[in-house]
Coordinates of N, CA, C and O in Angstrom, one line a residue:
M1 N 68.2 147.0 156.7 CA 68.0 147.8 157.9 C 66.7 148.6 157.9 O 66.2 148.8 159.0
P2 N 66.2 149.1 156.8 CA 65.0 150.0 156.9 C 63.9 149.3 157.6 O 63.1 149.9 158.2
I3 N 63.8 148.0 157.5 CA 62.7 147.3 158.3 C 63.2 146.7 159.6 O 62.4 146.3 160.4
W4 N 64.5 146.7 159.8 CA 65.1 146.3 161.1 C 64.7 144.9 161.5 O 64.4 144.7 162.7
N5 N 64.8 144.0 160.6 CA 64.6 142.6 160.9 C 66.0 141.9 160.7 O 66.7 142.3 159.8
C6 N 66.2 140.8 161.5 CA 67.4 140.0 161.3 C 67.5 139.3 160.0 O 66.5 138.7 159.5
A7 N 68.6 139.4 159.3 CA 68.7 138.8 158.0 C 68.8 137.3 158.1 O 68.4 136.6 157.2
G8 N 69.1 136.7 159.3 CA 69.2 135.3 159.5 C 67.9 134.6 159.8 O 67.5 133.6 159.2
C9 N 67.1 135.2 160.7 CA 65.9 134.6 161.2 C 64.6 135.4 160.9 O 63.5 134.8 161.0
G10 N 64.8 136.6 160.5 CA 63.6 137.4 160.1 C 62.9 138.1 161.3 O 62.0 138.8 161.1
L11 N 63.4 137.8 162.5 CA 62.8 138.4 163.7 C 63.3 139.9 163.8 O 64.3 140.2 163.3
P12 N 62.6 140.7 164.6 CA 63.0 142.0 164.8 C 64.5 142.1 165.4 O 64.8 141.3 166.3
W13 N 65.3 142.9 164.8 CA 66.7 143.1 165.2 C 66.8 144.0 166.4 O 66.1 145.0 166.5
P14 N 67.6 143.6 167.4 CA 68.4 142.5 167.5 C 67.6 141.3 168.1 O 67.1 141.4 169.2
C15 N 67.6 140.2 167.4 CA 67.0 139.0 167.8 C 67.8 138.4 169.0 O 68.9 138.8 169.3
R16 N 67.3 137.3 169.6 CA 68.0 136.7 170.7 C 69.4 136.2 170.3 O 70.3 136.4 171.1
T17 N 69.5 135.6 169.1 CA 70.8 135.2 168.7 C 71.8 136.3 168.6 O 72.9 136.2 169.1
R18 N 71.4 137.4 168.0 CA 72.3 138.6 167.8 C 72.6 139.2 169.2 O 73.7 139.7 169.4
Q19 N 71.6 139.2 170.1 CA 71.9 139.7 171.4 C 73.0 138.9 172.1 O 73.9 139.5 172.7
Q20 N 72.9 137.6 172.0 CA 74.0 136.8 172.6 C 75.3 137.0 171.9 O 76.3 137.1 172.6
E21 N 75.3 137.2 170.6 CA 76.6 137.5 169.9 C 77.1 138.8 170.3 O 78.3 139.0 170.6
L22 N 76.3 139.8 170.5 CA 76.7 141.2 170.9 C 77.3 141.1 172.3 O 78.3 141.8 172.6
R23 N 76.6 140.4 173.2 CA 77.1 140.3 174.6 C 78.5 139.7 174.6 O 79.3 140.1 175.4
A24 N 78.7 138.6 173.7 CA 80.0 138.0 173.7 C 81.1 138.9 173.2 O 82.2 139.0 173.7
V25 N 80.8 139.7 172.1 CA 81.7 140.6 171.5 C 82.1 141.7 172.5 O 83.2 142.1 172.6
Y26 N 81.1 142.2 173.2 CA 81.3 143.4 174.1 C 81.3 143.0 175.6 O 81.0 143.8 176.4
V27 N 81.7 141.7 175.8 CA 81.7 141.3 177.2 C 82.5 142.2 178.2 O 82.0 142.4 179.3
D28 N 83.6 142.7 177.8 CA 84.4 143.6 178.6 C 84.2 145.1 178.3 O 84.9 145.9 178.8
A29 N 83.2 145.4 177.5 CA 83.0 146.8 177.1 C 81.5 147.1 177.1 O 81.0 147.5 176.0
P30 N 80.8 147.1 178.2 CA 79.4 147.3 178.2 C 79.0 148.8 177.8 O 78.0 149.0 177.1
V31 N 79.9 149.7 178.1 CA 79.6 151.1 177.6 C 79.7 151.2 176.1 O 78.8 151.8 175.5
S32 N 80.6 150.5 175.5 CA 80.7 150.5 174.1 C 79.5 149.9 173.4 O 79.0 150.3 172.4
L33 N 79.0 148.8 174.0 CA 77.8 148.2 173.5 C 76.6 149.1 173.6 O 75.9 149.2 172.7
S34 N 76.5 149.8 174.7 CA 75.4 150.8 174.8 C 75.5 151.9 173.8 O 74.5 152.3 173.2
L35 N 76.7 152.4 173.5 CA 76.9 153.4 172.5 C 76.6 152.9 171.1 O 75.9 153.5 170.3
Y36 N 77.0 151.7 170.8 CA 76.7 151.0 169.6 C 75.2 150.9 169.3 O 74.7 151.3 168.3
L37 N 74.6 150.4 170.3 CA 73.1 150.2 170.2 C 72.3 151.5 170.2 O 71.3 151.6 169.5
S38 N 72.8 152.5 170.9 CA 72.2 153.8 170.9 C 72.2 154.4 169.5 O 71.3 155.0 169.0
S39 N 73.3 154.2 168.8 CA 73.4 154.7 167.4 C 72.4 154.0 166.5 O 71.8 154.6 165.7
Y40 N 72.3 152.7 166.7 CA 71.3 152.0 165.9 C 69.9 152.3 166.3 O 69.0 152.4 165.5
L41 N 69.7 152.7 167.6 CA 68.3 153.1 168.0 C 67.9 154.4 167.3 O 66.8 154.5 166.8
V42 N 68.9 155.3 167.2 CA 68.6 156.6 166.5 C 68.3 156.3 165.0 O 67.3 156.9 164.5
M43 N 69.0 155.4 164.4 CA 68.8 155.1 163.0 C 67.4 154.5 162.8 O 66.7 154.8 161.9
A44 N 67.1 153.6 163.7 CA 65.8 152.9 163.6 C 64.6 153.8 163.8 O 63.6 153.7 163.2
M45 N 64.8 154.8 164.7 CA 63.8 155.8 164.9 C 63.5 156.6 163.6 O 62.4 157.0 163.3
Q46 N 64.5 156.8 162.8 CA 64.4 157.5 161.6 C 63.7 156.6 160.5 O 62.9 157.1 159.8
D47 N 64.1 155.3 160.5 CA 63.5 154.4 159.6 C 62.1 153.9 159.9 O 61.4 153.5 159.0
L48 N 61.7 154.0 161.2 CA 60.4 153.5 161.6 C 59.7 154.6 162.4 O 59.4 154.5 163.6
P49 N 59.4 155.7 161.7 CA 58.8 156.8 162.4 C 57.5 156.6 163.1 O 57.1 157.3 164.1
G50 N 56.7 155.6 162.7 CA 55.4 155.3 163.4 C 55.5 154.4 164.6 O 54.6 154.2 165.3
T51 N 56.7 154.0 164.9 CA 56.9 153.1 166.1 C 57.2 154.0 167.3 O 58.1 154.8 167.3
P52 N 56.5 153.8 168.4 CA 56.7 154.5 169.6 C 58.1 154.4 170.1 O 58.7 153.3 170.1
A53 N 58.7 155.5 170.6 CA 60.1 155.5 171.1 C 60.3 154.5 172.2 O 61.3 153.9 172.2
G54 N 59.3 154.3 173.1 CA 59.5 153.4 174.1 C 59.6 151.9 173.6 O 60.4 151.2 174.2
V55 N 58.9 151.6 172.6 CA 59.0 150.3 172.0 C 60.4 150.1 171.4 O 61.0 149.0 171.7
L56 N 60.9 151.0 170.7 CA 62.2 150.9 170.2 C 63.3 150.9 171.2 O 64.2 150.1 171.2
H57 N 63.1 151.7 172.3 CA 64.1 151.7 173.4 C 64.1 150.3 174.0 O 65.2 149.8 174.3
R58 N 63.0 149.7 174.3 CA 63.0 148.4 174.9 C 63.7 147.4 173.9 O 64.4 146.5 174.4
R59 N 63.4 147.5 172.7 CA 63.9 146.5 171.7 C 65.4 146.7 171.6 O 66.1 145.7 171.5
F60 N 66.0 147.9 171.6 CA 67.4 148.1 171.3 C 68.2 148.1 172.6 O 69.4 147.8 172.6
M61 N 67.6 148.6 173.7 CA 68.4 148.9 174.9 C 68.1 148.0 176.1 O 69.0 147.6 176.8
E62 N 66.9 147.7 176.4 CA 66.5 147.1 177.6 C 67.0 145.7 177.8 O 67.3 145.2 178.9
W63 N 67.2 144.9 176.7 CA 67.6 143.6 176.8 C 69.0 143.4 177.4 O 69.3 142.4 178.0
M64 N 69.8 144.5 177.4 CA 71.1 144.4 178.0 C 71.1 144.3 179.5 O 72.0 143.7 180.1
R65 N 70.0 144.7 180.1 CA 69.8 144.6 181.5 C 69.3 143.3 182.0 O 69.4 143.0 183.2
E66 N 68.8 142.5 181.1 CA 68.3 141.2 181.5 C 69.3 140.3 182.1 O 70.5 140.2 181.6
G67 N 69.0 139.6 183.1 CA 70.0 138.7 183.8 C 71.0 139.4 184.7 O 71.8 138.8 185.3
Q68 N 70.9 140.8 184.7 CA 71.8 141.5 185.6 C 71.1 141.8 186.9 O 69.9 142.2 186.9
P69 N 71.8 141.7 188.0 CA 71.1 142.0 189.3 C 70.7 143.5 189.4 O 71.5 144.3 188.9
R70 N 69.6 143.7 189.9 CA 69.1 145.1 190.1 C 69.1 145.4 191.5 O 68.6 144.6 192.4
E71 N 69.5 146.6 191.9 CA 69.4 147.0 193.2 C 68.1 147.7 193.5 O 67.6 148.4 192.7
D72 N 67.5 147.4 194.6 CA 66.3 148.1 195.0 C 66.7 149.5 195.5 O 67.9 149.7 195.9
N73 N 65.8 150.4 195.5 CA 66.1 151.8 195.9 C 66.6 151.8 197.3 O 67.5 152.6 197.6
W74 N 66.1 151.0 198.2 CA 66.5 151.1 199.6 C 68.0 150.6 199.7 O 68.7 151.1 200.6
V75 N 68.5 149.7 198.8 CA 69.9 149.3 198.9 C 70.8 150.5 198.5 O 71.8 150.7 199.2
R76 N 70.4 151.2 197.5 CA 71.2 152.4 197.1 C 71.2 153.4 198.2 O 72.3 154.0 198.5
V77 N 70.1 153.7 198.8 CA 70.0 154.7 199.9 C 70.9 154.2 201.1 O 71.6 155.0 201.6
A78 N 70.8 152.9 201.4 CA 71.6 152.4 202.5 C 73.1 152.6 202.2 O 73.9 152.9 203.1
R79 N 73.5 152.3 201.0 CA 74.9 152.5 200.7 C 75.4 153.9 200.8 O 76.5 154.2 201.2
R80 N 74.5 154.9 200.4 CA 74.9 156.3 200.4 C 75.0 156.8 201.9 O 75.8 157.7 202.1
S81 N 74.2 156.2 202.8 CA 74.2 156.7 204.1 C 75.3 156.2 205.0 O 75.5 156.6 206.1
R82 N 76.1 155.3 204.4 CA 77.3 154.8 205.2 C 78.4 155.8 205.4 O 78.7 156.6 204.7

């Protein structure tokens, strides 16, 4: 963990394979997945103090949003005004 690379492939953790595995395990519990990864993000920030927080955030958290539909701001505004 101190270097935060995957033990299987050596790529930065969570690698694509681990991301897919985590999605499958937490398929019905996205909030639990976010909490799990948030705790790992905090540990990685302690182990990798020279790494910018934004880089670690993208690495640990942003991939969860990939492939999910995003609402444009105007869609949210339109929904609120109904």
